[in-house]
Short mmCIF file of C-alpha atoms in Angstrom, two decimals:
data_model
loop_
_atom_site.label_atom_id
_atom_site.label_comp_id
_atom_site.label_asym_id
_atom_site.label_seq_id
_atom_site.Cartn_x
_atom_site.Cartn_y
_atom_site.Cartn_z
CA UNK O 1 0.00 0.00 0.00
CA UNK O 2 1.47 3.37 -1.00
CA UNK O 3 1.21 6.29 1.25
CA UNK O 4 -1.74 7.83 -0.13
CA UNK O 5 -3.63 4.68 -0.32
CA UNK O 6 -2.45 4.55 3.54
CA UNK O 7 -3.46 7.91 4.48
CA UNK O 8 -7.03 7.45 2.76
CA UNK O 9 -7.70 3.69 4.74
CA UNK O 10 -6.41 6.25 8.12
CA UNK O 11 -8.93 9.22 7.16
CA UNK O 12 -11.16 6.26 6.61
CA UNK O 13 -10.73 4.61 9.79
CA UNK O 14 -10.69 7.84 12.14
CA UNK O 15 -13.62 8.89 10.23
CA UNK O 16 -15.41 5.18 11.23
CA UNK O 17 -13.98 5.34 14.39
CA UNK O 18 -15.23 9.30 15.19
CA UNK O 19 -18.70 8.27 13.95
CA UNK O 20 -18.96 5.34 16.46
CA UNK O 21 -17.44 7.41 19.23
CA UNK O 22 -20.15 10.26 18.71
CA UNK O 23 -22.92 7.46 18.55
CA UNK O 24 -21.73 5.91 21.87
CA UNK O 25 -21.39 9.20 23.33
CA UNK O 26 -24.62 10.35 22.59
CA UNK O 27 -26.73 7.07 23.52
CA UNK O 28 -29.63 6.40 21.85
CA UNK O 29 -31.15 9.95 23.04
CA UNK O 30 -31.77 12.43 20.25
CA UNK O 31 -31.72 15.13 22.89
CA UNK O 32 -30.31 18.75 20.85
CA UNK O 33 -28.27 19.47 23.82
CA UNK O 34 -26.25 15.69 22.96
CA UNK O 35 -25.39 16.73 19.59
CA UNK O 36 -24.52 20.73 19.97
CA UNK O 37 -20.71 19.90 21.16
CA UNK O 38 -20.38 17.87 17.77
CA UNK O 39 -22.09 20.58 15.96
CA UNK O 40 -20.13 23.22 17.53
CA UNK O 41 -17.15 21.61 16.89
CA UNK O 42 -17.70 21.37 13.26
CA UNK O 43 -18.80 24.62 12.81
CA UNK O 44 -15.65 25.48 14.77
CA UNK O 45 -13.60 23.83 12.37
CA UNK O 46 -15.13 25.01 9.38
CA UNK O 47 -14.86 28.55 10.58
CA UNK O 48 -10.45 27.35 10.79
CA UNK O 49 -10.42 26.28 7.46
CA UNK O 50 -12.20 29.00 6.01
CA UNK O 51 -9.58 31.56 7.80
CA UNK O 52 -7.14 29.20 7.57
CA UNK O 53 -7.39 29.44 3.53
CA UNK O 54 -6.86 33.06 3.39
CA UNK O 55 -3.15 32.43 5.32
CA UNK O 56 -2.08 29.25 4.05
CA UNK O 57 -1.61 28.88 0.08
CA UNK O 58 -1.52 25.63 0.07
CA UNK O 59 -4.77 23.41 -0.38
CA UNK O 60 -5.89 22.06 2.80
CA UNK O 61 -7.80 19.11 1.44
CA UNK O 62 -4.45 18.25 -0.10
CA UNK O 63 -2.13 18.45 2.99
CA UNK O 64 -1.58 17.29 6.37
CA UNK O 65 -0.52 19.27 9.16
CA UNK O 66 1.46 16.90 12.24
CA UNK O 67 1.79 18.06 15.81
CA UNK O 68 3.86 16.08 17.44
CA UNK O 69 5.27 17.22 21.06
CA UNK O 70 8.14 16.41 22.81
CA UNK O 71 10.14 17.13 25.69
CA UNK O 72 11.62 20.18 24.94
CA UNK O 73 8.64 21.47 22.66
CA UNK O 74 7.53 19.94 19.71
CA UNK O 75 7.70 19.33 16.01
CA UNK O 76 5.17 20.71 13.21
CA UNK O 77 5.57 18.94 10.12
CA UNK O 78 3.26 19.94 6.61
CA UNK O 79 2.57 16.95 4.32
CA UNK O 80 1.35 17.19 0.56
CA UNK O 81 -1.04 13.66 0.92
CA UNK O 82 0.55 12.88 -2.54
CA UNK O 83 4.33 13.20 -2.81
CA UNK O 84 4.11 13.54 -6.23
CA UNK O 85 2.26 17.17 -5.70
CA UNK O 86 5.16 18.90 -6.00
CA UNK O 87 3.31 22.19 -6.58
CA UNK O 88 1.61 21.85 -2.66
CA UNK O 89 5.49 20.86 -1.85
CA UNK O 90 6.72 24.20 -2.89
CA UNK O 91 3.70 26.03 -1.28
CA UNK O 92 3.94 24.59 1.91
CA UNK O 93 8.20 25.20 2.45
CA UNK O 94 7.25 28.51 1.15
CA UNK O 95 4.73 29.15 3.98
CA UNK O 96 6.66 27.39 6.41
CA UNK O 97 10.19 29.23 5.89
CA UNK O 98 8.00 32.24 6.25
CA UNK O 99 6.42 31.54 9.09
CA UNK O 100 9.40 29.80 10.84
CA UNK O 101 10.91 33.15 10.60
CA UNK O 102 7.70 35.15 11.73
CA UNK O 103 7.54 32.50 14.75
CA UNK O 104 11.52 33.38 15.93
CA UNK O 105 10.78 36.76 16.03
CA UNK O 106 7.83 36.39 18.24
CA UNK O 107 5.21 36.95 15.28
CA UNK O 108 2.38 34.67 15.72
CA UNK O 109 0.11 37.22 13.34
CA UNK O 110 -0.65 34.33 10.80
CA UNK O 111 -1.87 32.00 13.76
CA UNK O 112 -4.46 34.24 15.17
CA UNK O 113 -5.92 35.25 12.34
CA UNK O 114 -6.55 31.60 11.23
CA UNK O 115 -7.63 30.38 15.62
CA UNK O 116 -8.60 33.36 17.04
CA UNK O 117 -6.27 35.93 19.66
CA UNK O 118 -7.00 33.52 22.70
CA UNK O 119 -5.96 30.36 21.14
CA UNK O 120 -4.46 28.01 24.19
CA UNK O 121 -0.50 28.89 24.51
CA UNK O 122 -0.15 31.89 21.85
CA UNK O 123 0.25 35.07 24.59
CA UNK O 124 2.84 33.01 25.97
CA UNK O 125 4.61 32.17 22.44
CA UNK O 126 4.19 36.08 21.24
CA UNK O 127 6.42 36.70 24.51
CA UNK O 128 8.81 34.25 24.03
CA UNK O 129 11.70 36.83 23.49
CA UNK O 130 14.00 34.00 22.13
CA UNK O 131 13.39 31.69 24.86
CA UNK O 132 12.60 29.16 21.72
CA UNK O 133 14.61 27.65 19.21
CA UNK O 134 12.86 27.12 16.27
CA UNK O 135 14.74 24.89 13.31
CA UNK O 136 13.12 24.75 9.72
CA UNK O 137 14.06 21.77 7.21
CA UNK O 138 12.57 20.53 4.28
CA UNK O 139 11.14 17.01 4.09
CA UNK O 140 10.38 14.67 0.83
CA UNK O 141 6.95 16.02 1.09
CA UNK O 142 6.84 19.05 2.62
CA UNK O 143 8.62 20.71 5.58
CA UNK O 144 9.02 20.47 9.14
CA UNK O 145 9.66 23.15 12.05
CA UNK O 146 10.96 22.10 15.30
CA UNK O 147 10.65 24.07 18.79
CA UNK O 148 13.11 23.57 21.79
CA UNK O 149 13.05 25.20 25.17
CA UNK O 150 14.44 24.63 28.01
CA UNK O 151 11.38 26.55 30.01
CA UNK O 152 9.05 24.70 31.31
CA UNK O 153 6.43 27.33 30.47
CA UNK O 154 7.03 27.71 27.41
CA UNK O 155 7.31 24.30 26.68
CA UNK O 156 3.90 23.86 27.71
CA UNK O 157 2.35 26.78 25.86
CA UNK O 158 3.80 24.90 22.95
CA UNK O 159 1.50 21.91 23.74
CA UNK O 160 -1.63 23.91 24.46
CA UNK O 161 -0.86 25.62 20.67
CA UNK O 162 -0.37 21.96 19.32
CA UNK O 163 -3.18 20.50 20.74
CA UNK O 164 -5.72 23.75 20.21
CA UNK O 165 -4.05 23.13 16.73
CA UNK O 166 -5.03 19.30 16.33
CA UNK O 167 -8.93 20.40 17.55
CA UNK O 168 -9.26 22.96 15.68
CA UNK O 169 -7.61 21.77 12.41
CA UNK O 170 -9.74 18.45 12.52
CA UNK O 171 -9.21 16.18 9.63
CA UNK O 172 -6.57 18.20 8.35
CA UNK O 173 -4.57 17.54 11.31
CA UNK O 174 -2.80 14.99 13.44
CA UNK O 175 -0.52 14.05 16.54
#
């Protein structure tokens, strides 16, 4: 199975598994106030990708974004779902070299325009005054940025941004 043909049967299994998840959760009730957190998440992530396509010039049904976190921050990586879309390719290590150097200085413009000013862990990130190290390199398929800190805080405000990230980025997104 090639990588696209992998990331479909994933989409296709979190999809299946999200559906069952949202019929366990909501019983067999068909109470409105069950079904408004789904619906407001949804709307909540349309309302990201809608932004989200005025900032980012690549095609969001055509990427992945990963947020994966470690110890000393994290590491953002942007996927074309086809590594043969090298046009998406270019896009995204455009974006992200721009943004990577946005980020270093503290300039997390882009990201609040797309989540919203009180996204989880940006006030702390705008304030970071160098206290993060951010490294940019290209991948086979798109790029990656990695964030190191050796403050706790910081580090933490990283993983509130990744994870409001991952929620609000929904299907285009992952761990």
């Amino acid at each position: 199975m090639n990588r696209l043909d992998r990331h479909r049967a994933r989409r296709a299994l979190l999809l299946v598994a999200a559906a069952a998840a949202a019929a366990l959760s909501s019983g067999c009730a068909a109470d409105s106030a069950t079904s408004t957190p789904t619906s407001a998440t949804s709307d909540r992530q349309a309302e990201v990708a809608e932004r989200g396509a005025s900032v980012m010039p690549f095609d969001l049904e055509r990427t992945t974004h990963r947020f994966a976190r470690t110890d000393t921050g994290g590491v953002q990586t942007v996927v074309a779902d086809d590594p043969r879309d090298t046009a998406q390719i270019t896009l995204i290590r455009d974006h992200l070299t721009a943004e990577v150097d946005r980020f270093r200085r503290g300039d997390f413009t882009d990201p609040a325009r797309i989540h919203g000013n009180e996204m989880p862990g940006l006030q702390a990130l705008r304030a970071h005054g160098g206290g993060i190290t951010i490294d940019y390199e290209t991948t086979p398929d798109g790029a990656r940025a990695t964030y190191t800190t050796g403050d706790a805080g910081l580090r933490n405000a990283l993983h509130a941004w990744f994870d409001a990230q991952v929620s609000d980025h929904g299907q285009h997104a992952t761990r």
